[in-house]
Each structure stands twice: as structure tokens, then as C-alpha cells.
């Protein structure tokens, strides 16, 4: 039995069969000596590889059509056409006839074609990625490298990977994936957040030792304790998996009667029903960017309207806070054609990107939102802007809302302007929180980014995980500054960073004065239970004691976590 430790990310455990995801391991063998290659045999290998690639592309097309729609699935038709492109196929066959192995012929000729596409502009240049995809399918078939299809894993898979991207994780089927463990990654990386939202048990940042877990091994991933156990005992297996926790129905209040809203963070429609079933009081953060990832172009107004309307009807009596597009940083969207950035987390992220010119990107999203606000359950809609650092950004964004509302009115389209808010995720926003609160209905503190920017510690980098700690007094004081700044205004203040979902911190957060806590649905019950056991005055004393600390260790001692 091997027992490895990492950072527990989704506080659930799961057991299953290890499958490695190794996307970057397509290494070509050395070129054989001329004369030792049999062109006939190589041509046959190439044909077989083409058939295999064709079948794989068709499977991917069907899945995409099922999960995201026919339009988006069309990209795979283009992939299939590359396999029959007379020029490309002819060049590969010519190279094989000149005694090149099939894999080297494919690699060489695709390299030429990729280079040609890359030299073109805009959308043509993007086709180079499609060519790479098709080339890799052929090479996988030729080299017999089994790279698994993340969207189509067998039930009971424990997925092991060096790291996962946000869109890799968003494509996982929670019914098939028993758990995830990765070599790198931090608790607040988007991949970890999505796994948590999908209630997939996860441990991240296990380190190089994870590579020793063999394919096919029985593995237990304990996301509560942060452990990965190979060949677990029967007792350990029995303790893993779905404990059907009771649901606390309805709102909860502290022992002395202060109501705290405990809402869910969601990134897709698939997460709405589980969030409601786990007793969430609405949605405190709907990450709309996942509608925009992994596709050829942005979703149109109607698709966005449908997604928001689905969230509203999943929570007809509650508030649903929809965040406008938050891409940039680790969530890149190739079709935006934005220039490469040296520091993407300090670049054109969040509201900055929406306000910059990208066609009608922002207007289209706002139109969908304002229309949804006038729909059947639209009363509950609230909209917030991500990564705000300046009052001017909020003013500009609100002006866009006004002009979109005026446009809809002139077209005679039903619409309503919902509650408007901003995320507080930058030190600058905490410093101007009073001005933001005066202009908005609410603020929602995003501690994942706030901690990253206050501490200058990359949320994705487990080597600086000690620094990326929301319990550092500097972060606590930034939160306190924000809540205090909104006092005396009508704005409510919530928190939707991962800190909000840690039940061990609920008393502290109530003491800091938050009105709403929003989290992955999996911790809603535990947080609700903590709220009901909290006394507001005692919680404030605890918060004051934590705010007076100088180090994170002192804060932990004050909170009884050491
Ligand atoms: C945050 O930064 O805390 C947040 C909730 O936003 P995201 O994790 O999506 O960046
Ligand atoms: Mg953020």
C-alpha cells in the first residue's frame, strides 16, 4: 500500500481504477537508416492510422453535438476533411514512397502545413491548432500511444495527471470519474474549483511521487485528508464515497438570529440541480466564462439567455448572481485573438477585457442578461463585474448597461435591469470599496484572486501555496476594509472565493460581517450547520482577535486550527 499526500481540494473521497492522462508525450523515434524502411508496410500503417483517426473524430463530433450543440460539433467535420485533403495526403504518400516512416512523413508534412497556416492572419492562423489536433490523432495511432479521451472515461476512473486545465476539468463526467489527483496545482486553481463544483473528489499538488502510481492500480483519493492511497484496504474502501448528507432546507440564521445566505458557485447547467439538491440558497457566483471556453466562437445572445434562464428557474425563489465574462489569466479563449501577454494574471482579464473592444461581446452578454431579468423568475437575477480595480470601470460598465437597456427599449424587447454588483478581488478594489458600494447594489469578495494579488502569490503555483493563504492578516484586513467600507450604504457584501466554503472559517467570516457566503455546493450543508451554531458577538470578537494578529500562524492559533 502506498500512501501519498497532497492538498485536499474537494472534501469527498472516491475509489476506482487509475488512468493516466498524459497529453504531451508524443515523442517520435529516431529516423531509421535509409533502406531499412518498407514503403508498402508504411503506407498500410498510414491507412490504418487514418481510419483510427477518422473514427476518433466521429466519436468526438457526436459527443460535442450532444453536450454543446451541432454548431460547435462542426469543427470536427473540418478535422475529418484534413484527413482527406488531397495535397496533404499526397505529400505524405510521396514521402513514404521515398522511404520515410509513416510517423515521420506525417510529422514532417503536417509541420509544413501548420507553418503555412500560422503565417496567415486571424481565423486562418487558428486552423493551425486544428491541424495539430489531427496530426496528434494520427501520431497517437501510429505510435500506439493511448491518450485517453477525458470526456468519455469509463465509470470508476480515478484520473491522474500532471495537471489539468479548466476546460479539461469542465469536460469530465462526474458520474464516470470517481476522483482526480494531480502532480501540480493549488486548491484555488480553476481546475480544482471546477472539480469541487462537480463534486468530484480531488487531491492536487501531490508532487512527483504520483508518477509512481501505475496505470490500472486501485486507488483511493481522500480529498478531505489530502491523501492518495494505492491498493487501499477493505476498511479504507468502505469509508470512501457517497455519504448522502442530509440537506438543511431554507435559509439559516446565527444562534442570535442574523440571517446569512449560503449560496452555491456554479460554472455550468449540470451543476444547478445538484446545487439545489444540496440546499443552496441560490447562486452566489455563476461563472459564465465556461459557456465561452472550448469552442470556435462565442455563444450568441439566445444561448446565453437560455443558460441564465435555466439558472433562474433552478432557483425560482432565490437570488442568482451571474458574473459577466471573466476570461484572461488561466482561462484563455483562442478566438478572441488577444495579444500574447507576459503576465496574463496582470493583463486584460475580467471587466478589462469586456470593456475593451471585442465586437459586441459585452453588449451581447448584457442584452441576454437584461432579457433574462424580465423573464418568469427574473426577479432573482443579480449581475456582477469581475476583476474590478477602478471606479471608472464600474461607471463605464454601468453606462453600457444603461445603453443596452435603452437599445432593448427602443426595439420593444422585454427587459429589466437587475441588481448590479462588483467582485472585490484586487487590493485597489478594497481601497475604493466605499465608492464602489455607493454605485452598486452589492460587492462580492473573490478571495482566490484577492489573496493572489495581496500576497503576490500565484494561485496556480503549489510552490507558493504557503503564501497564497487567505488567513494571512493582510488578506483578512483587506476583507475587513471592504465590509466596513460598505457599512452605511445600502450595498450588501458577500464572498464567493473558496475561503467562503471552508466550514472551519464560517465563524470568522460571520464575525467579519459578511451577509452572504457562496461556495461549491459540496460544502453548503457544513457551512449552514456552522452558521446556526455561531453567535454574532462572539464571532466579532474572534474576527477582531484575528485582525490583530501579525502572522498567519497567529491567526491559525486564534481560530483553533493549530
Ligand atoms: C475569486 O477570485 O475568488 C473568484 C471567486 O473568482 P475566480 O476563482 O473565478 O477567479
Ligand atoms: Mg477571480
Short mmCIF file of C-alpha atoms in Angstrom, two decimals, residues 225-539:
data_model
loop_
_atom_site.label_atom_id
_atom_site.label_comp_id
_atom_site.label_asym_id
_atom_site.label_seq_id
_atom_site.Cartn_x
_atom_site.Cartn_y
_atom_site.Cartn_z
CA UNK A 225 -7.39 14.44 4.31
CA UNK A 226 -5.42 15.22 1.12
CA UNK A 227 -4.30 11.59 0.62
CA UNK A 228 -3.88 9.30 -2.36
CA UNK A 229 -3.74 5.63 -1.32
CA UNK A 230 -2.74 2.91 -3.78
CA UNK A 231 -4.24 -0.54 -3.06
CA UNK A 232 -6.41 0.66 -0.19
CA UNK A 233 -7.56 -1.82 2.43
CA UNK A 234 -11.18 -3.02 2.51
CA UNK A 235 -11.81 -0.75 5.50
CA UNK A 236 -10.47 2.27 3.65
CA UNK A 237 -12.58 1.43 0.60
CA UNK A 238 -15.67 1.08 2.72
CA UNK A 239 -15.14 4.56 4.16
CA UNK A 240 -14.93 6.17 0.69
CA UNK A 241 -17.66 7.56 -1.46
CA UNK A 242 -21.13 8.89 -1.23
CA UNK A 243 -22.40 9.56 2.20
CA UNK A 244 -25.81 11.00 1.48
CA UNK A 245 -25.72 14.03 3.72
CA UNK A 246 -29.00 15.47 4.96
CA UNK A 247 -29.96 18.81 3.43
CA UNK A 248 -30.70 21.90 5.50
CA UNK A 249 -33.76 23.29 3.76
CA UNK A 250 -34.25 27.04 3.65
CA UNK A 251 -32.28 29.96 4.99
CA UNK A 252 -30.21 29.72 8.15
CA UNK A 253 -29.52 32.28 10.85
CA UNK A 254 -26.91 32.56 13.55
CA UNK A 255 -27.84 31.50 17.09
CA UNK A 256 -28.80 35.14 17.79
CA UNK A 257 -30.93 35.48 14.66
CA UNK A 258 -28.77 37.07 11.93
CA UNK A 259 -29.63 35.52 8.58
CA UNK A 260 -26.68 34.50 6.41
CA UNK A 261 -27.29 33.43 2.86
CA UNK A 262 -25.40 30.26 1.93
CA UNK A 263 -25.33 30.05 -1.85
CA UNK A 264 -23.58 27.92 -4.48
CA UNK A 265 -20.91 28.69 -7.06
CA UNK A 266 -21.70 27.11 -10.41
CA UNK A 267 -19.99 27.01 -13.79
CA UNK A 268 -22.43 25.06 -15.91
CA UNK A 269 -26.03 23.95 -16.17
CA UNK A 270 -25.02 20.48 -14.99
CA UNK A 271 -24.18 21.95 -11.58
CA UNK A 272 -27.54 23.66 -10.99
CA UNK A 273 -29.67 20.71 -9.89
CA UNK A 274 -27.00 19.23 -7.59
CA UNK A 275 -26.58 22.69 -6.01
CA UNK A 276 -30.29 22.98 -5.39
CA UNK A 277 -30.43 19.40 -4.06
CA UNK A 278 -27.67 20.22 -1.57
CA UNK A 279 -29.77 23.04 -0.13
CA UNK A 280 -28.03 26.11 -1.59
CA UNK A 281 -29.89 29.41 -1.07
CA UNK A 282 -29.50 30.39 -4.71
CA UNK A 283 -26.36 31.02 -6.74
CA UNK A 284 -23.75 33.46 -5.44
CA UNK A 285 -21.46 33.10 -8.46
CA UNK A 286 -22.36 31.82 -11.91
CA UNK A 287 -19.05 31.70 -13.81
CA UNK A 288 -20.33 32.46 -17.31
CA UNK A 289 -16.91 32.03 -18.90
CA UNK A 290 -17.41 28.28 -19.13
CA UNK A 291 -20.01 28.97 -21.80
CA UNK A 292 -17.23 30.56 -23.84
CA UNK A 293 -14.42 28.01 -23.48
CA UNK A 294 -13.60 25.09 -25.75
CA UNK A 295 -15.43 26.24 -28.82
CA UNK A 296 -14.85 28.07 -32.08
CA UNK A 297 -16.70 31.30 -31.34
CA UNK A 298 -18.64 32.97 -28.51
CA UNK A 299 -22.15 31.79 -27.63
CA UNK A 300 -24.83 34.01 -29.18
CA UNK A 301 -27.33 36.09 -27.24
CA UNK A 302 -30.00 33.39 -27.21
CA UNK A 303 -27.66 30.70 -25.93
CA UNK A 304 -26.56 32.99 -23.10
CA UNK A 305 -30.15 33.94 -22.37
CA UNK A 306 -31.08 30.23 -22.14
CA UNK A 307 -28.22 29.47 -19.76
CA UNK A 308 -29.12 32.34 -17.40
CA UNK A 309 -32.81 31.49 -17.58
CA UNK A 310 -32.00 27.86 -16.68
CA UNK A 311 -30.15 29.08 -13.57
CA UNK A 312 -33.05 31.34 -12.59
CA UNK A 313 -35.60 28.59 -12.96
CA UNK A 314 -33.46 26.17 -10.91
CA UNK A 315 -33.73 28.72 -8.07
CA UNK A 316 -37.10 30.43 -8.59
CA UNK A 317 -37.27 31.84 -5.04
CA UNK A 318 -33.66 32.81 -4.63
CA UNK A 319 -31.08 35.19 -5.94
CA UNK A 320 -28.85 34.12 -8.84
CA UNK A 321 -25.69 36.20 -9.18
CA UNK A 322 -24.33 35.97 -12.70
CA UNK A 323 -20.80 37.19 -13.28
CA UNK A 324 -20.08 38.73 -16.65
CA UNK A 325 -17.37 37.10 -18.71
CA UNK A 326 -14.17 36.55 -16.72
CA UNK A 327 -11.55 35.27 -19.13
CA UNK A 328 -7.87 36.06 -19.37
CA UNK A 329 -5.35 34.80 -16.81
CA UNK A 330 -5.52 31.00 -16.93
CA UNK A 331 -8.75 30.96 -18.94
CA UNK A 332 -7.80 31.78 -22.48
CA UNK A 333 -10.18 31.99 -25.39
CA UNK A 334 -8.26 31.50 -28.66
CA UNK A 335 -10.94 33.06 -30.87
CA UNK A 336 -10.59 36.49 -29.19
CA UNK A 337 -7.27 36.97 -30.91
CA UNK A 338 -5.84 38.94 -27.97
CA UNK A 339 -2.10 39.62 -27.99
CA UNK A 340 0.13 37.28 -26.02
CA UNK A 341 0.73 38.67 -22.51
CA UNK A 342 3.86 38.35 -20.39
CA UNK A 343 1.82 38.43 -17.19
CA UNK A 344 -1.67 37.18 -18.08
CA UNK A 345 -2.92 37.46 -14.48
CA UNK A 346 -2.00 41.15 -14.59
CA UNK A 347 -3.28 41.66 -18.09
CA UNK A 348 -6.57 42.10 -19.87
CA UNK A 349 -8.66 39.97 -17.52
CA UNK A 350 -12.27 40.20 -16.41
CA UNK A 351 -14.05 43.52 -16.83
CA UNK A 352 -10.99 44.97 -18.60
CA UNK A 353 -11.50 42.57 -21.48
CA UNK A 354 -15.26 43.18 -21.66
CA UNK A 355 -14.74 46.94 -21.76
CA UNK A 356 -12.05 46.70 -24.43
CA UNK A 357 -13.34 46.41 -27.96
CA UNK A 358 -14.17 42.83 -28.91
CA UNK A 359 -17.01 43.40 -31.30
CA UNK A 360 -20.26 43.31 -29.37
CA UNK A 361 -19.07 40.78 -26.84
CA UNK A 362 -20.13 42.74 -23.74
CA UNK A 363 -23.31 44.16 -25.28
CA UNK A 364 -24.43 40.69 -26.35
CA UNK A 365 -23.95 39.34 -22.84
CA UNK A 366 -25.71 42.33 -21.28
CA UNK A 367 -28.64 42.01 -23.69
CA UNK A 368 -29.03 38.34 -22.74
CA UNK A 369 -28.88 39.23 -19.04
CA UNK A 370 -31.35 42.12 -19.20
CA UNK A 371 -33.78 39.98 -21.19
CA UNK A 372 -33.44 37.16 -18.65
CA UNK A 373 -34.14 39.71 -15.91
CA UNK A 374 -37.58 40.27 -17.40
CA UNK A 375 -38.33 36.53 -17.65
CA UNK A 376 -40.52 34.44 -15.38
CA UNK A 377 -38.04 34.07 -12.49
CA UNK A 378 -36.03 37.14 -13.47
CA UNK A 379 -36.63 38.98 -10.20
CA UNK A 380 -33.87 36.98 -8.59
CA UNK A 381 -31.22 38.00 -11.11
CA UNK A 382 -28.16 39.94 -9.99
CA UNK A 383 -25.20 40.72 -12.23
CA UNK A 384 -21.61 41.40 -11.20
CA UNK A 385 -18.44 42.53 -12.90
CA UNK A 386 -15.17 40.61 -12.35
CA UNK A 387 -11.69 41.90 -11.53
CA UNK A 388 -12.66 45.49 -10.91
CA UNK A 389 -9.80 47.73 -9.83
CA UNK A 390 -11.12 51.20 -10.63
CA UNK A 391 -14.32 53.13 -10.03
CA UNK A 392 -14.15 54.22 -13.68
CA UNK A 393 -14.54 50.61 -14.80
CA UNK A 394 -17.76 50.26 -12.85
CA UNK A 395 -19.02 53.54 -14.21
CA UNK A 396 -18.20 52.52 -17.76
CA UNK A 397 -19.82 49.11 -17.28
CA UNK A 398 -22.97 50.65 -15.78
CA UNK A 399 -23.13 53.09 -18.70
CA UNK A 400 -23.04 50.11 -21.08
CA UNK A 401 -25.89 48.52 -19.11
CA UNK A 402 -27.89 51.70 -19.48
CA UNK A 403 -27.27 51.94 -23.18
CA UNK A 404 -28.14 48.26 -23.72
CA UNK A 405 -31.38 48.83 -21.76
CA UNK A 406 -32.16 51.85 -23.94
CA UNK A 407 -31.49 49.81 -27.08
CA UNK A 408 -33.79 47.00 -25.94
CA UNK A 409 -36.48 49.54 -25.05
CA UNK A 410 -36.28 51.13 -28.48
CA UNK A 411 -36.65 47.69 -30.07
CA UNK A 412 -39.64 46.98 -27.84
CA UNK A 413 -37.87 43.95 -26.27
CA UNK A 414 -38.88 42.98 -22.70
CA UNK A 415 -36.03 43.59 -20.31
CA UNK A 416 -35.25 44.58 -16.73
CA UNK A 417 -32.11 45.99 -15.15
CA UNK A 418 -31.16 43.61 -12.32
CA UNK A 419 -29.24 44.29 -9.10
CA UNK A 420 -25.71 45.25 -10.12
CA UNK A 421 -22.54 44.43 -8.21
CA UNK A 422 -18.78 44.06 -8.47
CA UNK A 423 -16.30 41.49 -7.36
CA UNK A 424 -13.68 42.69 -4.94
CA UNK A 425 -10.59 40.77 -5.99
CA UNK A 426 -7.85 43.38 -6.15
CA UNK A 427 -6.21 45.41 -3.36
CA UNK A 428 -7.27 48.52 -5.31
CA UNK A 429 -10.92 47.50 -5.12
CA UNK A 430 -10.70 47.03 -1.34
CA UNK A 431 -9.33 50.55 -1.07
CA UNK A 432 -12.11 52.12 -3.11
CA UNK A 433 -14.82 49.77 -1.84
CA UNK A 434 -16.75 52.71 -0.35
CA UNK A 435 -17.02 54.35 -3.77
CA UNK A 436 -17.97 51.05 -5.37
CA UNK A 437 -20.62 50.35 -2.73
CA UNK A 438 -22.18 53.77 -3.33
CA UNK A 439 -22.63 52.99 -7.00
CA UNK A 440 -23.72 49.37 -6.74
CA UNK A 441 -26.21 47.08 -5.00
CA UNK A 442 -23.63 44.62 -3.74
CA UNK A 443 -19.99 43.59 -3.56
CA UNK A 444 -18.75 40.02 -3.61
CA UNK A 445 -15.26 39.29 -2.35
CA UNK A 446 -13.27 36.88 -4.51
CA UNK A 447 -10.61 35.65 -2.13
CA UNK A 448 -8.91 33.40 -4.70
CA UNK A 449 -7.70 36.39 -6.66
CA UNK A 450 -7.66 38.80 -3.75
CA UNK A 451 -5.18 36.55 -1.93
CA UNK A 452 -3.13 36.17 -5.11
CA UNK A 453 -2.85 39.92 -5.58
CA UNK A 454 -2.47 40.94 -1.92
CA UNK A 455 0.23 38.31 -1.33
CA UNK A 456 1.83 38.44 -4.82
CA UNK A 457 1.46 34.63 -4.86
CA UNK A 458 0.24 32.80 -7.96
CA UNK A 459 -2.91 30.85 -7.13
CA UNK A 460 -1.84 28.14 -9.60
CA UNK A 461 1.60 27.52 -8.17
CA UNK A 462 1.75 24.99 -5.37
CA UNK A 463 5.34 26.04 -4.61
CA UNK A 464 3.97 29.30 -3.17
CA UNK A 465 0.84 27.76 -1.64
CA UNK A 466 2.02 28.81 1.83
CA UNK A 467 1.96 32.41 0.67
CA UNK A 468 -1.40 32.08 -1.06
CA UNK A 469 -3.21 31.84 2.24
CA UNK A 470 -6.41 33.84 2.83
CA UNK A 471 -5.69 33.60 6.54
CA UNK A 472 -2.75 35.94 6.25
CA UNK A 473 -3.59 39.06 8.31
CA UNK A 474 -3.06 41.20 5.19
CA UNK A 475 -5.88 39.39 3.41
CA UNK A 476 -8.15 39.42 6.46
CA UNK A 477 -7.62 43.17 6.80
CA UNK A 478 -8.46 43.65 3.10
CA UNK A 479 -11.72 41.77 3.66
CA UNK A 480 -12.48 43.79 6.78
CA UNK A 481 -11.75 47.03 4.92
CA UNK A 482 -14.23 46.06 2.23
CA UNK A 483 -17.05 45.12 4.61
CA UNK A 484 -16.50 48.27 6.70
CA UNK A 485 -16.48 50.45 3.57
CA UNK A 486 -19.95 49.22 2.61
CA UNK A 487 -21.40 49.90 6.06
CA UNK A 488 -23.65 52.91 5.92
CA UNK A 489 -24.51 52.23 2.27
CA UNK A 490 -27.35 50.02 1.04
CA UNK A 491 -24.97 47.52 -0.54
CA UNK A 492 -24.74 44.01 0.83
CA UNK A 493 -21.39 42.23 0.91
CA UNK A 494 -20.86 38.57 0.11
CA UNK A 495 -17.90 36.30 -0.50
CA UNK A 496 -17.60 33.82 -3.35
CA UNK A 497 -13.93 32.89 -3.15
CA UNK A 498 -13.05 29.40 -1.95
CA UNK A 499 -12.49 30.72 1.57
CA UNK A 500 -16.27 31.06 1.95
CA UNK A 501 -16.71 27.29 1.61
CA UNK A 502 -14.40 26.29 4.45
CA UNK A 503 -16.62 25.46 7.45
CA UNK A 504 -13.67 25.98 9.79
CA UNK A 505 -13.76 29.68 8.82
CA UNK A 506 -17.51 30.30 8.96
CA UNK A 507 -17.47 31.91 12.41
CA UNK A 508 -14.61 34.20 11.37
CA UNK A 509 -16.47 35.28 8.22
CA UNK A 510 -19.70 35.93 10.12
CA UNK A 511 -17.64 37.97 12.56
CA UNK A 512 -16.13 39.96 9.70
CA UNK A 513 -19.69 40.95 8.80
CA UNK A 514 -20.40 39.12 5.54
CA UNK A 515 -24.06 38.84 4.56
CA UNK A 516 -23.68 36.02 2.08
CA UNK A 517 -21.28 33.12 1.59
CA UNK A 518 -21.13 31.34 -1.75
CA UNK A 519 -19.24 28.10 -2.35
CA UNK A 520 -19.02 24.80 -4.17
CA UNK A 521 -22.30 23.08 -3.36
CA UNK A 522 -20.50 20.22 -1.67
CA UNK A 523 -19.81 22.31 1.47
CA UNK A 524 -23.19 24.11 1.73
CA UNK A 525 -24.51 21.78 4.42
CA UNK A 526 -21.41 22.01 6.64
CA UNK A 527 -21.34 25.81 6.39
CA UNK A 528 -25.07 26.10 7.15
CA UNK A 529 -24.55 23.99 10.26
CA UNK A 530 -21.70 26.23 11.37
CA UNK A 531 -23.80 29.37 10.83
CA UNK A 532 -26.58 28.10 13.09
CA UNK A 533 -24.07 27.40 15.86
CA UNK A 534 -22.47 30.86 15.66
CA UNK A 535 -23.11 33.78 18.00
CA UNK A 536 -22.55 37.09 16.19
CA UNK A 537 -20.99 38.95 19.11
CA UNK A 538 -18.55 36.12 19.83
CA UNK A 539 -17.80 35.86 16.13
#
